[in-house]
Coordinates of C-alpha atoms in Angstrom, one line a residue:
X1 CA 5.2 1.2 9.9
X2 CA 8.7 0.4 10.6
X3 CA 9.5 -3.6 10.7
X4 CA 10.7 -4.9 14.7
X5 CA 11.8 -7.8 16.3
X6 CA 11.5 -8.7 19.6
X7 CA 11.9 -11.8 21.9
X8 CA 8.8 -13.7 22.5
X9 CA 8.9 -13.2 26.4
X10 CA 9.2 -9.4 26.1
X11 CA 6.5 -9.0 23.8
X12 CA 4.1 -10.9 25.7
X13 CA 4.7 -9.4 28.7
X14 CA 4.2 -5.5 27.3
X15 CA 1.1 -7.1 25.6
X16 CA 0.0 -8.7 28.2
X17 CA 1.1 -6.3 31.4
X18 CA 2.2 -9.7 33.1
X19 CA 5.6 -10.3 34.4
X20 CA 8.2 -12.4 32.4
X21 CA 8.5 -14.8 34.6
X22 CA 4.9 -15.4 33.7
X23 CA 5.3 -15.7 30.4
X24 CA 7.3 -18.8 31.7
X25 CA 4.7 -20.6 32.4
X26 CA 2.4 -19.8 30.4
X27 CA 4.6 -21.4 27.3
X28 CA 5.4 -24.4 30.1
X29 CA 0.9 -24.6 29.9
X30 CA 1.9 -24.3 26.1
X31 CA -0.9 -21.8 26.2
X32 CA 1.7 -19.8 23.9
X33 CA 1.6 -20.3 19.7
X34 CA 3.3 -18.4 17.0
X35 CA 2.3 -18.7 13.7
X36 CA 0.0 -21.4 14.6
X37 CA 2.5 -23.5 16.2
X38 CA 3.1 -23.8 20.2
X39 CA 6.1 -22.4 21.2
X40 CA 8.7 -23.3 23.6
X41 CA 11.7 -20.8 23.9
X42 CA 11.0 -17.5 25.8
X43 CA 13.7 -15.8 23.3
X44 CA 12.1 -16.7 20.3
X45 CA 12.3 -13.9 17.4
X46 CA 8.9 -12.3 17.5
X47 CA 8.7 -9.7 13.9
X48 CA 5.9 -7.2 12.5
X49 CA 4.1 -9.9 10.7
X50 CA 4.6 -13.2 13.2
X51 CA 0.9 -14.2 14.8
X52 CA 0.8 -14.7 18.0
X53 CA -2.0 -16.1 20.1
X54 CA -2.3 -16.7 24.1
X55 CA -5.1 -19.4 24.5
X56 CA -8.2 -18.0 22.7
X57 CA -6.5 -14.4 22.9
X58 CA -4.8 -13.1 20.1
X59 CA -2.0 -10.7 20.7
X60 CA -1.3 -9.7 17.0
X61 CA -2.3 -10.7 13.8
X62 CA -0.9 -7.8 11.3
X63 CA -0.4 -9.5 8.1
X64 CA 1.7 -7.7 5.4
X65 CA 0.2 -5.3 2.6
X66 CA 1.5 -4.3 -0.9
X67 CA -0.3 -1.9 -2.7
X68 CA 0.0 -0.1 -5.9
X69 CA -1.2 3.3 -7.2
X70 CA -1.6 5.1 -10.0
X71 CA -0.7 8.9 -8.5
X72 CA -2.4 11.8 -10.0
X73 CA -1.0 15.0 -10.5
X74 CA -1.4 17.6 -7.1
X75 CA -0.9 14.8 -4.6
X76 CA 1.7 14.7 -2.0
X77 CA 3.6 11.4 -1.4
X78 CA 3.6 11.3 1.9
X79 CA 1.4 10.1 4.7
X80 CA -0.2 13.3 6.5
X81 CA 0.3 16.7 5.1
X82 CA -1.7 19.6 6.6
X83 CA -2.3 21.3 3.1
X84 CA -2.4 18.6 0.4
X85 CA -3.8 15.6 -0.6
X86 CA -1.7 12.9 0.5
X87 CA -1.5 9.4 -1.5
X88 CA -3.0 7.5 2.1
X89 CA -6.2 10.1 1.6
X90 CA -6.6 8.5 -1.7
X91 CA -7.2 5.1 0.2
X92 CA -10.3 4.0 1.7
X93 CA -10.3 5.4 5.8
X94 CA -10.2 1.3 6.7
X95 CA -7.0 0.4 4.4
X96 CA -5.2 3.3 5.1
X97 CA -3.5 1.9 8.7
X98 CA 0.2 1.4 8.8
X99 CA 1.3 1.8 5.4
X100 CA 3.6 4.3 3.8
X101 CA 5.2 5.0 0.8
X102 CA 8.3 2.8 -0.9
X103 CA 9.9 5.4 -3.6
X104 CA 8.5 8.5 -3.5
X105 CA 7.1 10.8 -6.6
X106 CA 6.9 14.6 -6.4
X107 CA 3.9 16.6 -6.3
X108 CA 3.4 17.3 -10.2
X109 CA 5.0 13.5 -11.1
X110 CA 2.0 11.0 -11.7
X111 CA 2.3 7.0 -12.4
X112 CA 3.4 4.2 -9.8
X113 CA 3.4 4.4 -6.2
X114 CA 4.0 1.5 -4.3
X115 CA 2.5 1.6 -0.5
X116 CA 3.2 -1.4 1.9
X117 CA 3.3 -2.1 5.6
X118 CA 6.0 -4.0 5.6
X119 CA 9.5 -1.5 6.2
X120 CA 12.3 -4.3 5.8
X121 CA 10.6 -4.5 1.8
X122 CA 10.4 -1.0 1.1
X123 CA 14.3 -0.2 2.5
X124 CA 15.2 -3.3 0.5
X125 CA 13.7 -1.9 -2.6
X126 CA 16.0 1.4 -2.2
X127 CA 19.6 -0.5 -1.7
X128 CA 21.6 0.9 -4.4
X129 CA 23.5 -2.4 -5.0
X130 CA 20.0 -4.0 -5.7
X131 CA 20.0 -2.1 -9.2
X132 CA 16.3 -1.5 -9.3
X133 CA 15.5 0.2 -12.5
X134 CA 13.1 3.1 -12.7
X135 CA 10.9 3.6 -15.5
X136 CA 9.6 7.5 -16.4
X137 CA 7.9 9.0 -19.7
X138 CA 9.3 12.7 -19.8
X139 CA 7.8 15.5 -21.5
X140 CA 10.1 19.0 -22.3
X141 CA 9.3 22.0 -23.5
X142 CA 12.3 21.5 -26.1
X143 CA 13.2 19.5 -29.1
X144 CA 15.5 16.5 -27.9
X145 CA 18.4 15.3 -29.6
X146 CA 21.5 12.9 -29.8
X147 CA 23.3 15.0 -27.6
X148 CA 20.7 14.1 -24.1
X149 CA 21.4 10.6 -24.8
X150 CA 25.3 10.9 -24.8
X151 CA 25.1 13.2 -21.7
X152 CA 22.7 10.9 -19.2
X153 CA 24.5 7.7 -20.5
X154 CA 27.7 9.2 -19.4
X155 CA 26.3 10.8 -15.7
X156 CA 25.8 14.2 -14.4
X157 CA 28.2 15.9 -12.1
X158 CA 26.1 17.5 -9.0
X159 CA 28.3 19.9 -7.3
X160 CA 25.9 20.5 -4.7
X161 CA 26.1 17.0 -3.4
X162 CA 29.5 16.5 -4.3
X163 CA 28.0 13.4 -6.5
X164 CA 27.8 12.1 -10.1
X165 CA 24.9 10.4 -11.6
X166 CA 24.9 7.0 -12.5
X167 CA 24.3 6.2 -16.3
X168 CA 20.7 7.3 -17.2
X169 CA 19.2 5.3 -19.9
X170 CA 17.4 7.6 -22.3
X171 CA 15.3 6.8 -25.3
X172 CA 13.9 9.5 -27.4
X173 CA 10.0 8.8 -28.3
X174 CA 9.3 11.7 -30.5
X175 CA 10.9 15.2 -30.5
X176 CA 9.4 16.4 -26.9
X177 CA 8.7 13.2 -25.4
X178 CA 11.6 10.5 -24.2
X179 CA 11.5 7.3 -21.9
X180 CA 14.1 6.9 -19.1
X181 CA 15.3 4.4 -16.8
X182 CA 17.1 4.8 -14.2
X183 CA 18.3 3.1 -10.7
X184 CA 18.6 5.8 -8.6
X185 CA 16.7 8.9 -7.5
X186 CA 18.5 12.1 -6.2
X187 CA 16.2 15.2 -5.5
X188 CA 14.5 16.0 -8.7
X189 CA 17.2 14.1 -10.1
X190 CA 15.5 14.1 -14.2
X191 CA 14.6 17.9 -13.7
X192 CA 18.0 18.6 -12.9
X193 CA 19.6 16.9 -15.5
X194 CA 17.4 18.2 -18.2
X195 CA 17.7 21.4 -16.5
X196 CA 21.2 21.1 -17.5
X197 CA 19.8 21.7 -20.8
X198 CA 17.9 24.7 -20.1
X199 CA 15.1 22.3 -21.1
X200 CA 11.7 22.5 -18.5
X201 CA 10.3 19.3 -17.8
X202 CA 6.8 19.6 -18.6
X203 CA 5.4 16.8 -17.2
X204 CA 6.8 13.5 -15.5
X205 CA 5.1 9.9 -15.1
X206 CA 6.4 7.1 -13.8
X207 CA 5.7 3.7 -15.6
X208 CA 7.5 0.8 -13.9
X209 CA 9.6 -0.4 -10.7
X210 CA 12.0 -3.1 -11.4
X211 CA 9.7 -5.6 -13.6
X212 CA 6.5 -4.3 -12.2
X213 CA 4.5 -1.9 -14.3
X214 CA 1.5 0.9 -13.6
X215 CA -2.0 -1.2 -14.2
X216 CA -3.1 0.2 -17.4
X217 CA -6.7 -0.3 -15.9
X218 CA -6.0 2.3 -12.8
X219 CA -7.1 5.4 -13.6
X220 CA -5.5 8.5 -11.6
X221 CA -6.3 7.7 -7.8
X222 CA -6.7 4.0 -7.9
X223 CA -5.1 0.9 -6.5
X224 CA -4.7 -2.5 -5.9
X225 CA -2.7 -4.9 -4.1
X226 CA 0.3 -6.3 -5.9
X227 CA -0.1 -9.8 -7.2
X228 CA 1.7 -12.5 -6.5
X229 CA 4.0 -12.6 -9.5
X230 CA 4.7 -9.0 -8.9
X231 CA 5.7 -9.3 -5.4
X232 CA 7.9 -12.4 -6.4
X233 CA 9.8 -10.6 -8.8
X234 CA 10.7 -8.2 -6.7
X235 CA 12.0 -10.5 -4.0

């Protein structure tokens, strides 16, 4: 759901089907609060999240959702899709309302998903000049070497989009298996630069957002909502 904002008066009067001038004197009655508090100016800022209430009747109540999940492999990140399983199906029918996806994974990649409600959070978490690392355990069907580490830490050159990566941390694990962090994510961005290697990527999980990290405890197809800590490191 995309984040809005409004002025009071216009919001009450599409909620309510009652004129503006209406609304008027309804705040005059100070029969009007927002966010528990009675309000007074007709051009008050009314958002996605702000609660409003018109004497006993309460015009909107949304409060804000931050979810994560651990995505299993075969599931589309996305929020309907006639063919696949979508991350939202994975979701209980009642939680499912209003939320999409912040940072997408393809359909074979697995690990952390964020969902939310909130839109002005999950465009915030994409601004490049916000640096957000992402965290990935890659698996190739070739030995790794030196020369990956030198090549991702220098940037790839995509002549397609006219683009060249930004530096791509890379630690190698073990001969097929390597960590990577990186704060941006072009289409198939790791494939492509491995594939620059003639090197298949095998399989692709992702571990970590910024300083929050997949729930060991959530096996593939589970959530939970984001803690408190989490979301405040992320702010």
């Amino acid at each position: 759901m995309p984040s809005y904002s409004t002025r009071l008066d216009r919001f009450i009067s599409a909620s309510l089907g009652v004129k503006r001038g209406d609304v008027r004197l309804l705040l005059a009655a100070r029969r009007v609060k927002v966010d528990g508090v009675v309000a007074t100016d007709i051009a008050q800022a009314i958002g996605q999240f702000s609660h409003v209430s018109v004497g006993n009747k309460v015009l909107q109540a949304t409060r804000p959702r931050y979810l994560m999940m651990n995505k299993p492999v075969g599931v589309v990140s996305a929020t309907k899709d006639e063919r696949h399983t979508t991350a939202l199906d994975l979701l209980p029918a009642a939680e499912r309302e209003g939320l999409h996806i912040a940072g997408r994974l393809d359909f074979n990649s697995t690990g952390l998903l964020l969902l939310t409600n909130d839109g002005l959070w999950s465009r915030r978490l994409s601004l490049p000049e916000r640096n957000i690392a992402k965290v990935y355990t890659v698996t190739v069907a070739q030995a790794l070497n030196s020369d990956y580490i030198e090549a991702f830490a220098a940037g790839m050159y995509f002549e397609y989009e006219g683009i060249t990566t930004r530096p791509v941390e890379l630690e190698i694990l073990s001969d097929y298996v390597a960590k990577l962090s990186l704060t941006e994510g072009r289409y198939h961005q790791i494939k492509r630069m491995f594939g620059r290697f003639q090197n298949e990527v095998l399989t692709l999980h992702r571990d970590a957002i910024g300083p929050v990290e997949l729930d060991p405890q959530l096996l593939p197809g589970q959530s939970r909502y984001l803690r408190a800590d989490e979301l405040n490191s992320l702010a």
